[in-house]
Amino acid sequence: MIAENILKQYNAQLTQVKKGQVLFNEGDKANYFFQIQTGSVKMVSYSDEGQEFIQGIFGDAESFGEPALLGDFVYPSAAMALKPTSLWRLPKDRFFDLLKENFDIHLALDKALCNRLKYKNLVLSEISFHDPEHRLNTLFKYLKESLLSKNELVLSHHIELPFTRQQLADMSGMRVETAIRTIKRMEEEGKLFIKEGKIHV
Amino acid sequence: MIAENILKQYNAQLTQVKKGQVLFNEGDKANYFFQIQTGSVKMVSYSDEGQEFIQGIFGDAESFGEPALLGDFVYPSAAMALKPTSLWRLPKDRFFDLLKENFDIHLALDKALCNRLKYKNLVLSEISFHDPEHRLNTLFKYLKESLLSKNELVLSHHIELPFTRQQLADMSGMRVETAIRTIKRMEEEGKLFIKEGKIHV
DNA sequence: TACGGTTTATGATTGCGCGCATAAACAAAG
DNA sequence: CTTTGTTTATGCGCGCAATCATAAACCGTA
Protein backbone atom coordinates (compact mmCIF):
# COMPACT_ATOMS: atom_id res chain seq x y z
CA MET A 1 0.00 0.00 0.00
CA ILE A 2 1.32 3.39 -0.99
CA ALA A 3 0.26 6.47 0.97
CA GLU A 4 -2.13 8.75 -0.92
CA ASN A 5 0.00 11.86 -0.59
CA ILE A 6 2.85 10.00 -2.29
CA LEU A 7 0.55 8.77 -5.03
CA LYS A 8 -0.68 12.30 -5.67
CA GLN A 9 2.87 13.59 -5.68
CA TYR A 10 3.58 11.25 -8.62
CA ASN A 11 0.45 12.29 -10.54
CA ALA A 12 -1.78 9.36 -9.74
CA GLN A 13 -5.42 9.86 -10.76
CA LEU A 14 -8.39 8.74 -8.73
CA THR A 15 -11.08 7.07 -10.83
CA GLN A 16 -14.44 5.46 -10.11
CA VAL A 17 -15.58 2.17 -11.59
CA LYS A 18 -18.92 0.41 -11.38
CA LYS A 19 -19.59 -3.10 -10.20
CA GLY A 20 -18.73 -5.55 -12.93
CA GLN A 21 -16.57 -3.11 -14.85
CA VAL A 22 -13.48 -4.59 -16.48
CA LEU A 23 -10.23 -2.77 -15.72
CA PHE A 24 -8.12 -4.76 -18.14
CA ASN A 25 -8.27 -8.00 -20.04
CA GLU A 26 -5.91 -10.89 -20.42
CA GLY A 27 -3.38 -9.97 -23.08
CA ASP A 28 -3.63 -6.20 -22.54
CA LYS A 29 -0.45 -4.21 -22.23
CA ALA A 30 0.22 -2.94 -18.70
CA ASN A 31 0.42 0.84 -18.59
CA TYR A 32 -0.64 1.70 -15.06
CA PHE A 33 -0.08 0.89 -11.44
CA PHE A 34 -3.45 0.36 -9.72
CA GLN A 35 -4.25 0.81 -6.06
CA ILE A 36 -7.71 0.48 -4.57
CA GLN A 37 -8.92 3.32 -2.36
CA THR A 38 -12.19 1.67 -1.41
CA GLY A 39 -13.93 -1.25 -3.06
CA SER A 40 -12.92 -4.66 -4.31
CA VAL A 41 -11.39 -6.14 -7.44
CA LYS A 42 -10.90 -9.72 -8.62
CA MET A 43 -8.24 -11.01 -10.97
CA VAL A 44 -9.41 -13.97 -13.01
CA SER A 45 -8.26 -16.44 -15.62
CA TYR A 46 -10.84 -17.90 -17.96
CA SER A 47 -10.87 -21.23 -19.70
CA ASP A 48 -12.11 -21.41 -23.30
CA GLU A 49 -15.44 -22.69 -21.98
CA GLY A 50 -15.83 -19.62 -19.81
CA GLN A 51 -14.88 -21.27 -16.54
CA GLU A 52 -13.27 -18.96 -14.01
CA PHE A 53 -10.25 -19.28 -11.81
CA ILE A 54 -9.88 -16.44 -9.32
CA GLN A 55 -6.18 -15.62 -9.07
CA GLY A 56 -6.81 -13.09 -6.33
CA ILE A 57 -9.29 -10.77 -4.70
CA PHE A 58 -8.04 -7.36 -3.60
CA GLY A 59 -9.65 -4.88 -1.24
CA ASP A 60 -9.19 -1.47 0.34
CA ALA A 61 -5.66 -0.06 0.12
CA GLU A 62 -4.34 -3.00 -1.88
CA SER A 63 -2.65 -2.81 -5.23
CA PHE A 64 -2.92 -5.32 -8.05
CA GLY A 65 -1.64 -6.00 -11.54
CA GLU A 66 1.92 -4.94 -10.72
CA PRO A 67 3.54 -8.17 -11.93
CA ALA A 68 2.77 -7.36 -15.57
CA LEU A 69 4.19 -3.90 -15.02
CA LEU A 70 7.38 -4.96 -13.25
CA GLY A 71 7.87 -8.12 -15.27
CA ASP A 72 7.19 -6.34 -18.54
CA PHE A 73 4.65 -8.78 -19.95
CA VAL A 74 1.00 -8.53 -20.95
CA TYR A 75 -1.61 -9.25 -18.31
CA PRO A 76 -1.95 -13.02 -17.87
CA SER A 77 -5.42 -12.52 -16.41
CA ALA A 78 -8.22 -9.99 -16.35
CA ALA A 79 -9.36 -7.63 -13.60
CA MET A 80 -12.95 -6.77 -12.74
CA ALA A 81 -14.55 -4.70 -9.99
CA LEU A 82 -16.70 -6.75 -7.61
CA LYS A 83 -18.48 -3.65 -6.31
CA PRO A 84 -18.40 0.10 -6.91
CA THR A 85 -14.74 0.93 -6.47
CA SER A 86 -12.55 4.00 -6.45
CA LEU A 87 -8.96 3.46 -7.41
CA TRP A 88 -5.69 5.23 -8.03
CA ARG A 89 -4.08 4.95 -11.43
CA LEU A 90 -0.41 5.79 -11.76
CA PRO A 91 1.29 5.79 -15.18
CA LYS A 92 4.05 3.21 -15.58
CA ASP A 93 7.03 5.55 -15.89
CA ARG A 94 5.99 7.64 -12.90
CA PHE A 95 5.55 4.42 -10.95
CA PHE A 96 9.12 3.43 -11.67
CA ASP A 97 10.28 6.90 -10.62
CA LEU A 98 8.40 6.41 -7.38
CA LEU A 99 10.09 3.08 -6.68
CA LYS A 100 13.52 4.45 -7.49
CA GLU A 101 13.08 7.36 -5.10
CA ASN A 102 11.43 5.40 -2.27
CA PHE A 103 13.33 2.31 -1.21
CA ASP A 104 10.98 1.58 1.69
CA ILE A 105 7.95 1.58 -0.61
CA HIS A 106 9.79 -0.58 -3.10
CA LEU A 107 10.52 -3.07 -0.33
CA ALA A 108 6.93 -3.02 0.89
CA LEU A 109 5.80 -3.81 -2.63
CA ASP A 110 8.21 -6.75 -2.75
CA LYS A 111 6.75 -7.98 0.50
CA ALA A 112 3.26 -7.90 -0.98
CA LEU A 113 4.43 -9.76 -4.09
CA CYS A 114 6.16 -12.38 -1.99
CA ASN A 115 3.04 -12.90 0.08
CA ARG A 116 1.14 -13.45 -3.11
CA LEU A 117 3.71 -16.05 -4.16
CA LYS A 118 3.35 -17.74 -0.81
CA TYR A 119 -0.41 -17.84 -1.24
CA LYS A 120 -0.08 -19.39 -4.68
CA ASN A 121 2.34 -22.02 -3.39
CA LEU A 122 -0.25 -22.85 -0.77
CA VAL A 123 -3.13 -23.15 -3.21
CA LEU A 124 -1.03 -25.18 -5.64
CA SER A 125 -0.04 -27.78 -3.10
CA GLU A 126 -3.57 -27.91 -1.72
CA ILE A 127 -5.06 -28.47 -5.16
CA SER A 128 -2.59 -31.15 -6.09
CA PHE A 129 -2.58 -33.04 -2.77
CA HIS A 130 -5.88 -32.73 -1.04
CA ASP A 131 -9.61 -33.36 -1.25
CA PRO A 132 -12.20 -30.56 -1.45
CA GLU A 133 -12.75 -30.40 2.31
CA HIS A 134 -9.07 -29.95 3.09
CA ARG A 135 -8.74 -27.40 0.31
CA LEU A 136 -11.64 -25.32 1.57
CA ASN A 137 -10.43 -25.61 5.15
CA THR A 138 -7.02 -24.25 4.23
CA LEU A 139 -8.54 -21.52 2.08
CA PHE A 140 -10.86 -20.49 4.93
CA LYS A 141 -7.98 -20.35 7.40
CA TYR A 142 -6.03 -18.18 4.99
CA LEU A 143 -8.97 -15.88 4.22
CA LYS A 144 -9.79 -15.52 7.91
CA GLU A 145 -6.23 -14.53 8.79
CA SER A 146 -6.01 -12.12 5.93
CA LEU A 147 -9.39 -10.55 6.75
CA LEU A 148 -8.45 -10.23 10.43
CA SER A 149 -5.16 -8.56 9.66
CA LYS A 150 -7.00 -5.91 7.66
CA ASN A 151 -9.60 -5.27 10.32
CA GLU A 152 -8.12 -4.62 13.76
CA LEU A 153 -11.48 -4.46 15.48
CA VAL A 154 -12.95 -7.92 15.88
CA LEU A 155 -15.93 -8.54 18.11
CA SER A 156 -15.99 -12.31 18.01
CA HIS A 157 -13.36 -14.89 17.20
CA HIS A 158 -15.60 -16.03 14.40
CA ILE A 159 -15.73 -14.20 11.13
CA GLU A 160 -18.13 -14.06 8.20
CA LEU A 161 -16.58 -14.86 4.83
CA PRO A 162 -17.71 -12.25 2.29
CA PHE A 163 -17.57 -14.65 -0.65
CA THR A 164 -20.11 -16.66 -2.58
CA ARG A 165 -19.79 -20.44 -2.91
CA GLN A 166 -19.02 -19.84 -6.57
CA GLN A 167 -16.10 -17.55 -5.73
CA LEU A 168 -14.72 -19.97 -3.14
CA ALA A 169 -14.95 -22.76 -5.71
CA ASP A 170 -13.19 -20.58 -8.28
CA MET A 171 -10.39 -19.86 -5.82
CA SER A 172 -9.77 -23.49 -4.95
CA GLY A 173 -10.26 -25.12 -8.32
CA MET A 174 -13.51 -26.98 -7.89
CA ARG A 175 -17.13 -26.75 -9.10
CA VAL A 176 -19.84 -24.84 -7.29
CA GLU A 177 -21.82 -27.96 -6.52
CA THR A 178 -18.79 -29.58 -4.93
CA ALA A 179 -18.13 -26.48 -2.86
CA ILE A 180 -21.77 -26.29 -1.73
CA ARG A 181 -21.94 -29.96 -0.82
CA THR A 182 -18.60 -29.89 0.98
CA ILE A 183 -19.45 -26.74 2.94
CA LYS A 184 -22.77 -28.28 4.00
CA ARG A 185 -20.96 -31.36 5.21
CA MET A 186 -18.44 -29.25 7.09
CA GLU A 187 -21.32 -27.47 8.79
CA GLU A 188 -22.84 -30.79 9.85
CA GLU A 189 -19.48 -31.83 11.22
CA GLY A 190 -19.33 -28.58 13.20
CA LYS A 191 -16.28 -27.28 11.33
CA LEU A 192 -18.04 -24.02 10.51
CA PHE A 193 -21.52 -22.56 10.75
CA ILE A 194 -23.85 -20.89 8.33
CA LYS A 195 -25.97 -17.89 9.29
CA GLU A 196 -28.39 -16.53 6.72
CA GLY A 197 -26.53 -18.34 4.01
CA LYS A 198 -23.20 -16.73 4.96
CA ILE A 199 -20.29 -18.90 5.99
CA HIS A 200 -18.78 -18.22 9.42
CA VAL A 201 -15.41 -19.64 10.41
CA MET B 1 20.84 -12.88 -11.50
CA ILE B 2 23.38 -10.77 -9.62
CA ALA B 3 26.88 -10.39 -11.04
CA GLU B 4 29.54 -12.28 -9.10
CA ASN B 5 31.73 -9.26 -8.44
CA ILE B 6 28.78 -7.55 -6.78
CA LEU B 7 28.03 -10.64 -4.73
CA LYS B 8 31.65 -10.80 -3.55
CA GLN B 9 31.59 -7.11 -2.76
CA TYR B 10 28.76 -7.79 -0.31
CA ASN B 11 30.53 -10.75 1.33
CA ALA B 12 28.71 -13.58 -0.39
CA GLN B 13 30.28 -17.00 0.19
CA LEU B 14 30.58 -19.70 -2.45
CA THR B 15 29.66 -23.16 -1.16
CA GLN B 16 29.43 -26.62 -2.67
CA VAL B 17 26.56 -29.02 -2.09
CA LYS B 18 26.11 -32.62 -3.14
CA LYS B 19 23.26 -34.11 -5.10
CA GLY B 20 20.30 -34.64 -2.83
CA GLN B 21 21.54 -32.27 -0.15
CA VAL B 22 18.86 -30.21 1.57
CA LEU B 23 19.52 -26.46 1.68
CA PHE B 24 16.61 -25.63 3.92
CA ASN B 25 13.37 -27.17 5.07
CA GLU B 26 9.82 -25.98 5.20
CA GLY B 27 9.40 -23.90 8.33
CA ASP B 28 13.07 -22.83 8.53
CA LYS B 29 13.85 -19.20 9.10
CA ALA B 30 15.33 -17.45 6.04
CA ASN B 31 18.78 -16.06 6.74
CA TYR B 32 20.45 -16.05 3.35
CA PHE B 33 20.02 -15.03 -0.24
CA PHE B 34 20.95 -17.97 -2.50
CA GLN B 35 22.18 -17.81 -6.07
CA ILE B 36 23.30 -20.82 -8.07
CA GLN B 37 26.66 -20.59 -9.82
CA THR B 38 26.40 -23.94 -11.54
CA GLY B 39 24.05 -26.81 -10.81
CA SER B 40 20.37 -27.19 -10.16
CA VAL B 41 18.01 -26.90 -7.20
CA LYS B 42 14.36 -27.81 -6.73
CA MET B 43 11.91 -26.24 -4.32
CA VAL B 44 9.25 -28.67 -3.15
CA SER B 45 6.19 -28.91 -0.95
CA TYR B 46 5.37 -32.24 0.62
CA SER B 47 2.02 -33.68 1.63
CA ASP B 48 1.76 -35.63 4.88
CA GLU B 49 1.93 -38.84 2.86
CA GLY B 50 5.22 -37.77 1.34
CA GLN B 51 3.85 -36.74 -2.04
CA GLU B 52 5.81 -34.01 -3.76
CA PHE B 53 4.77 -30.86 -5.51
CA ILE B 54 7.65 -29.10 -7.27
CA GLN B 55 7.19 -25.38 -6.80
CA GLY B 56 10.13 -24.60 -9.04
CA ILE B 57 13.41 -25.84 -10.50
CA PHE B 58 16.28 -23.39 -10.68
CA GLY B 59 19.46 -23.61 -12.70
CA ASP B 60 22.70 -21.78 -13.45
CA ALA B 61 22.77 -18.13 -12.41
CA GLU B 62 19.29 -18.24 -10.91
CA SER B 63 18.40 -17.30 -7.37
CA PHE B 64 15.74 -18.92 -5.22
CA GLY B 65 14.15 -18.68 -1.79
CA GLU B 66 14.03 -14.86 -1.84
CA PRO B 67 10.30 -14.63 -1.11
CA ALA B 68 10.78 -15.83 2.48
CA LEU B 69 13.59 -13.32 2.87
CA LEU B 70 11.76 -10.34 1.40
CA GLY B 71 8.35 -11.29 2.76
CA ASP B 72 9.77 -12.03 6.21
CA PHE B 73 8.18 -15.43 6.70
CA VAL B 74 9.54 -18.94 7.20
CA TYR B 75 10.17 -21.04 4.11
CA PRO B 76 6.85 -22.45 2.86
CA SER B 77 8.72 -25.21 1.04
CA ALA B 78 12.05 -27.00 1.10
CA ALA B 79 15.03 -26.75 -1.26
CA MET B 80 17.20 -29.62 -2.43
CA ALA B 81 20.08 -29.89 -4.89
CA LEU B 82 19.27 -32.03 -7.93
CA LYS B 83 22.95 -32.43 -8.81
CA PRO B 84 26.30 -31.30 -7.45
CA THR B 85 25.85 -27.57 -7.17
CA SER B 86 27.94 -24.58 -6.24
CA LEU B 87 26.08 -21.62 -4.89
CA TRP B 88 26.49 -18.15 -3.46
CA ARG B 89 25.18 -17.46 0.01
CA LEU B 90 24.63 -13.87 1.04
CA PRO B 91 23.52 -13.00 4.60
CA LYS B 92 20.14 -11.34 4.86
CA ASP B 93 21.22 -7.90 6.07
CA ARG B 94 23.95 -7.59 3.45
CA PHE B 95 21.41 -8.62 0.82
CA PHE B 96 19.15 -5.76 1.85
CA ASP B 97 22.11 -3.38 1.71
CA LEU B 98 22.80 -4.61 -1.79
CA LEU B 99 19.22 -3.95 -2.89
CA LYS B 100 19.17 -0.52 -1.34
CA GLU B 101 22.37 0.48 -3.11
CA ASN B 102 21.56 -1.07 -6.50
CA PHE B 103 18.20 -0.06 -7.89
CA ASP B 104 18.76 -1.86 -11.18
CA ILE B 105 19.45 -5.15 -9.41
CA HIS B 106 16.46 -4.63 -7.18
CA LEU B 107 14.30 -4.16 -10.25
CA ALA B 108 15.76 -7.22 -11.95
CA LEU B 109 14.91 -9.24 -8.86
CA ASP B 110 11.34 -7.95 -9.03
CA LYS B 111 11.18 -9.02 -12.61
CA ALA B 112 12.24 -12.55 -11.68
CA LEU B 113 9.68 -12.69 -8.89
CA CYS B 114 6.95 -11.48 -11.22
CA ASN B 115 7.83 -14.09 -13.77
CA ARG B 116 7.51 -16.70 -11.07
CA LEU B 117 4.07 -15.35 -10.21
CA LYS B 118 3.13 -15.52 -13.85
CA TYR B 119 4.26 -19.13 -14.01
CA LYS B 120 2.20 -20.01 -10.94
CA ASN B 121 -0.88 -18.33 -12.39
CA LEU B 122 -0.38 -20.45 -15.46
CA VAL B 123 -0.02 -23.72 -13.59
CA LEU B 124 -2.96 -22.91 -11.35
CA SER B 125 -5.36 -22.27 -14.17
CA GLU B 126 -4.05 -25.30 -16.05
CA ILE B 127 -4.57 -27.57 -13.06
CA SER B 128 -8.05 -26.32 -12.37
CA PHE B 129 -9.33 -26.22 -15.97
CA HIS B 130 -7.66 -28.84 -18.05
CA ASP B 131 -6.96 -32.52 -18.48
CA PRO B 132 -3.50 -34.08 -18.11
CA GLU B 133 -2.63 -33.78 -21.79
CA HIS B 134 -3.37 -30.06 -21.93
CA ARG B 135 -1.51 -29.52 -18.67
CA LEU B 136 1.60 -31.30 -19.89
CA ASN B 137 1.40 -29.55 -23.23
CA THR B 138 1.37 -26.15 -21.57
CA LEU B 139 4.12 -27.14 -19.16
CA PHE B 140 6.27 -28.38 -22.06
CA LYS B 141 5.75 -25.17 -23.99
CA TYR B 142 6.75 -23.18 -20.94
CA LEU B 143 9.80 -25.33 -20.16
CA LYS B 144 10.93 -25.22 -23.77
CA GLU B 145 10.76 -21.44 -23.90
CA SER B 146 12.53 -21.07 -20.62
CA LEU B 147 15.27 -23.54 -21.60
CA LEU B 148 15.76 -21.82 -24.94
CA SER B 149 16.06 -18.41 -23.36
CA LYS B 150 18.88 -19.70 -21.17
CA ASN B 151 20.73 -21.35 -23.99
CA GLU B 152 21.35 -19.10 -26.98
CA LEU B 153 22.89 -21.81 -29.10
CA VAL B 154 20.25 -24.15 -30.41
CA LEU B 155 21.00 -26.67 -33.12
CA SER B 156 17.52 -27.90 -33.82
CA HIS B 157 14.12 -26.41 -33.19
CA HIS B 158 13.42 -29.42 -31.03
CA ILE B 159 14.67 -29.66 -27.50
CA GLU B 160 15.22 -32.43 -24.98
CA LEU B 161 13.46 -31.94 -21.64
CA PRO B 162 15.91 -32.70 -18.83
CA PHE B 163 13.23 -33.92 -16.44
CA THR B 164 11.95 -37.31 -15.34
CA ARG B 165 8.27 -38.27 -15.73
CA GLN B 166 8.06 -38.11 -11.95
CA GLN B 167 9.29 -34.51 -11.89
CA LEU B 168 6.95 -33.46 -14.67
CA ALA B 169 4.06 -35.06 -12.79
CA ASP B 170 5.12 -33.27 -9.60
CA MET B 171 5.18 -29.96 -11.45
CA SER B 172 1.72 -30.32 -12.94
CA GLY B 173 -0.11 -31.95 -10.06
CA MET B 174 -0.66 -35.46 -11.34
CA ARG B 175 0.59 -38.99 -10.63
CA VAL B 176 3.58 -40.55 -12.38
CA GLU B 177 1.46 -43.19 -14.03
CA THR B 178 -0.86 -40.58 -15.46
CA ALA B 179 2.11 -38.56 -16.75
CA ILE B 180 3.68 -41.66 -18.32
CA ARG B 181 0.46 -42.79 -19.99
CA THR B 182 -0.35 -39.29 -21.23
CA ILE B 183 3.13 -38.71 -22.62
CA LYS B 184 2.98 -42.06 -24.43
CA ARG B 185 -0.33 -41.10 -25.98
CA MET B 186 1.03 -37.71 -26.99
CA GLU B 187 3.92 -39.48 -28.72
CA GLU B 188 1.51 -41.72 -30.63
CA GLU B 189 -0.42 -38.64 -31.66
CA GLY B 190 2.82 -37.07 -32.91
CA LYS B 191 2.73 -34.23 -30.41
CA LEU B 192 6.24 -35.01 -29.21
CA PHE B 193 8.83 -37.72 -29.65
CA ILE B 194 10.85 -39.86 -27.32
CA LYS B 195 14.49 -40.67 -27.93
CA GLU B 196 16.25 -43.01 -25.52
CA GLY B 197 13.52 -42.42 -23.01
CA LYS B 198 13.99 -38.66 -23.11
CA ILE B 199 11.14 -36.41 -24.12
CA HIS B 200 11.72 -34.11 -27.08
CA VAL B 201 9.40 -31.22 -27.86
C1' DT C 1 -45.46 -6.75 -5.05
C1' DA C 2 -44.32 -8.75 -8.88
C1' DC C 3 -40.25 -10.06 -11.63
C1' DG C 4 -35.57 -11.41 -13.41
C1' DG C 5 -31.23 -12.59 -11.95
C1' DT C 6 -28.24 -14.59 -8.77
C1' DT C 7 -27.13 -17.85 -5.27
C1' DT C 8 -27.86 -22.06 -2.77
C1' DA C 9 -29.41 -26.69 -2.80
C1' DT C 10 -29.93 -31.65 -4.12
C1' DG C 11 -30.41 -35.88 -6.97
C1' DA C 12 -28.74 -39.08 -10.66
C1' DT C 13 -25.17 -40.54 -13.68
C1' DT C 14 -20.63 -41.19 -15.53
C1' DG C 15 -15.97 -40.78 -16.80
C1' DC C 16 -11.37 -40.21 -15.59
C1' DG C 17 -7.50 -40.15 -12.84
C1' DC C 18 -5.81 -42.38 -8.61
C1' DG C 19 -3.93 -46.10 -6.29
C1' DC C 20 -1.92 -50.48 -6.22
C1' DA C 21 0.57 -54.22 -8.15
C1' DT C 22 3.98 -55.98 -11.15
C1' DA C 23 7.70 -55.94 -14.26
C1' DA C 24 11.00 -54.50 -17.71
C1' DA C 25 14.63 -51.29 -18.94
C1' DC C 26 18.26 -48.76 -17.57
C1' DA C 27 21.89 -46.43 -14.75
C1' DA C 28 25.07 -46.23 -11.01
C1' DA C 29 28.09 -48.43 -7.80
C1' DG C 30 30.82 -52.09 -5.91
C1' DC D 1 29.82 -58.82 -14.01
C1' DT D 2 26.60 -58.60 -10.34
C1' DT D 3 23.83 -55.93 -7.49
C1' DT D 4 20.90 -52.27 -6.12
C1' DG D 5 18.11 -48.38 -7.01
C1' DT D 6 15.74 -45.52 -10.18
C1' DT D 7 12.84 -44.73 -14.05
C1' DT D 8 9.55 -46.19 -17.44
C1' DA D 9 5.76 -49.07 -18.52
C1' DT D 10 1.10 -51.41 -18.28
C1' DG D 11 -3.11 -53.68 -16.39
C1' DC D 12 -7.14 -53.36 -13.41
C1' DG D 13 -10.79 -51.75 -10.32
C1' DC D 14 -12.63 -48.11 -7.47
C1' DG D 15 -14.04 -43.79 -5.88
C1' DC D 16 -14.93 -39.25 -6.22
C1' DA D 17 -15.74 -35.02 -8.30
C1' DA D 18 -17.60 -33.27 -12.70
C1' DT D 19 -21.62 -32.81 -15.19
C1' DC D 20 -26.46 -32.18 -16.11
C1' DA D 21 -30.95 -31.19 -14.57
C1' DT D 22 -34.17 -29.05 -11.62
C1' DA D 23 -35.87 -26.14 -8.09
C1' DA D 24 -36.08 -23.39 -3.98
C1' DA D 25 -34.49 -19.27 -1.66
C1' DC D 26 -32.98 -14.79 -1.82
C1' DC D 27 -32.13 -10.00 -3.55
C1' DG D 28 -32.34 -5.80 -5.86
C1' DT D 29 -35.32 -2.97 -8.44
C1' DA D 30 -38.76 -1.35 -11.44
PDB file of C-alpha atoms (C1' of nucleotides) in Angstrom, chain A residues 128-130, chain B residues 44-53 166 169-170 173-176, chain C residues 18-19:
ATOM      1  CA  SER A 128      -2.592 -31.151  -6.090  1.00  0.00           C
ATOM      2  CA  PHE A 129      -2.582 -33.041  -2.766  1.00  0.00           C
ATOM      3  CA  HIS A 130      -5.877 -32.728  -1.040  1.00  0.00           C
TER       4      HIS A 130
ATOM      5  CA  VAL B  44       9.251 -28.671  -3.146  1.00  0.00           C
ATOM      6  CA  SER B  45       6.186 -28.906  -0.952  1.00  0.00           C
ATOM      7  CA  TYR B  46       5.372 -32.244   0.619  1.00  0.00           C
ATOM      8  CA  SER B  47       2.018 -33.675   1.631  1.00  0.00           C
ATOM      9  CA  ASP B  48       1.758 -35.628   4.883  1.00  0.00           C
ATOM     10  CA  GLU B  49       1.931 -38.839   2.861  1.00  0.00           C
ATOM     11  CA  GLY B  50       5.223 -37.772   1.340  1.00  0.00           C
ATOM     12  CA  GLN B  51       3.846 -36.745  -2.041  1.00  0.00           C
ATOM     13  CA  GLU B  52       5.813 -34.011  -3.758  1.00  0.00           C
ATOM     14  CA  PHE B  53       4.772 -30.858  -5.511  1.00  0.00           C
ATOM     15  CA  GLN B 166       8.056 -38.111 -11.954  1.00  0.00           C
ATOM     16  CA  ALA B 169       4.061 -35.059 -12.788  1.00  0.00           C
ATOM     17  CA  ASP B 170       5.122 -33.275  -9.603  1.00  0.00           C
ATOM     18  CA  GLY B 173      -0.106 -31.952 -10.061  1.00  0.00           C
ATOM     19  CA  MET B 174      -0.661 -35.464 -11.343  1.00  0.00           C
ATOM     20  CA  ARG B 175       0.590 -38.987 -10.635  1.00  0.00           C
ATOM     21  CA  VAL B 176       3.581 -40.549 -12.383  1.00  0.00           C
TER      22      VAL B 176
ATOM     23  C1'  DC C  18      -5.807 -42.376  -8.605  1.00  0.00           C
ATOM     24  C1'  DG C  19      -3.929 -46.104  -6.290  1.00  0.00           C
TER      25       DG C  19
END
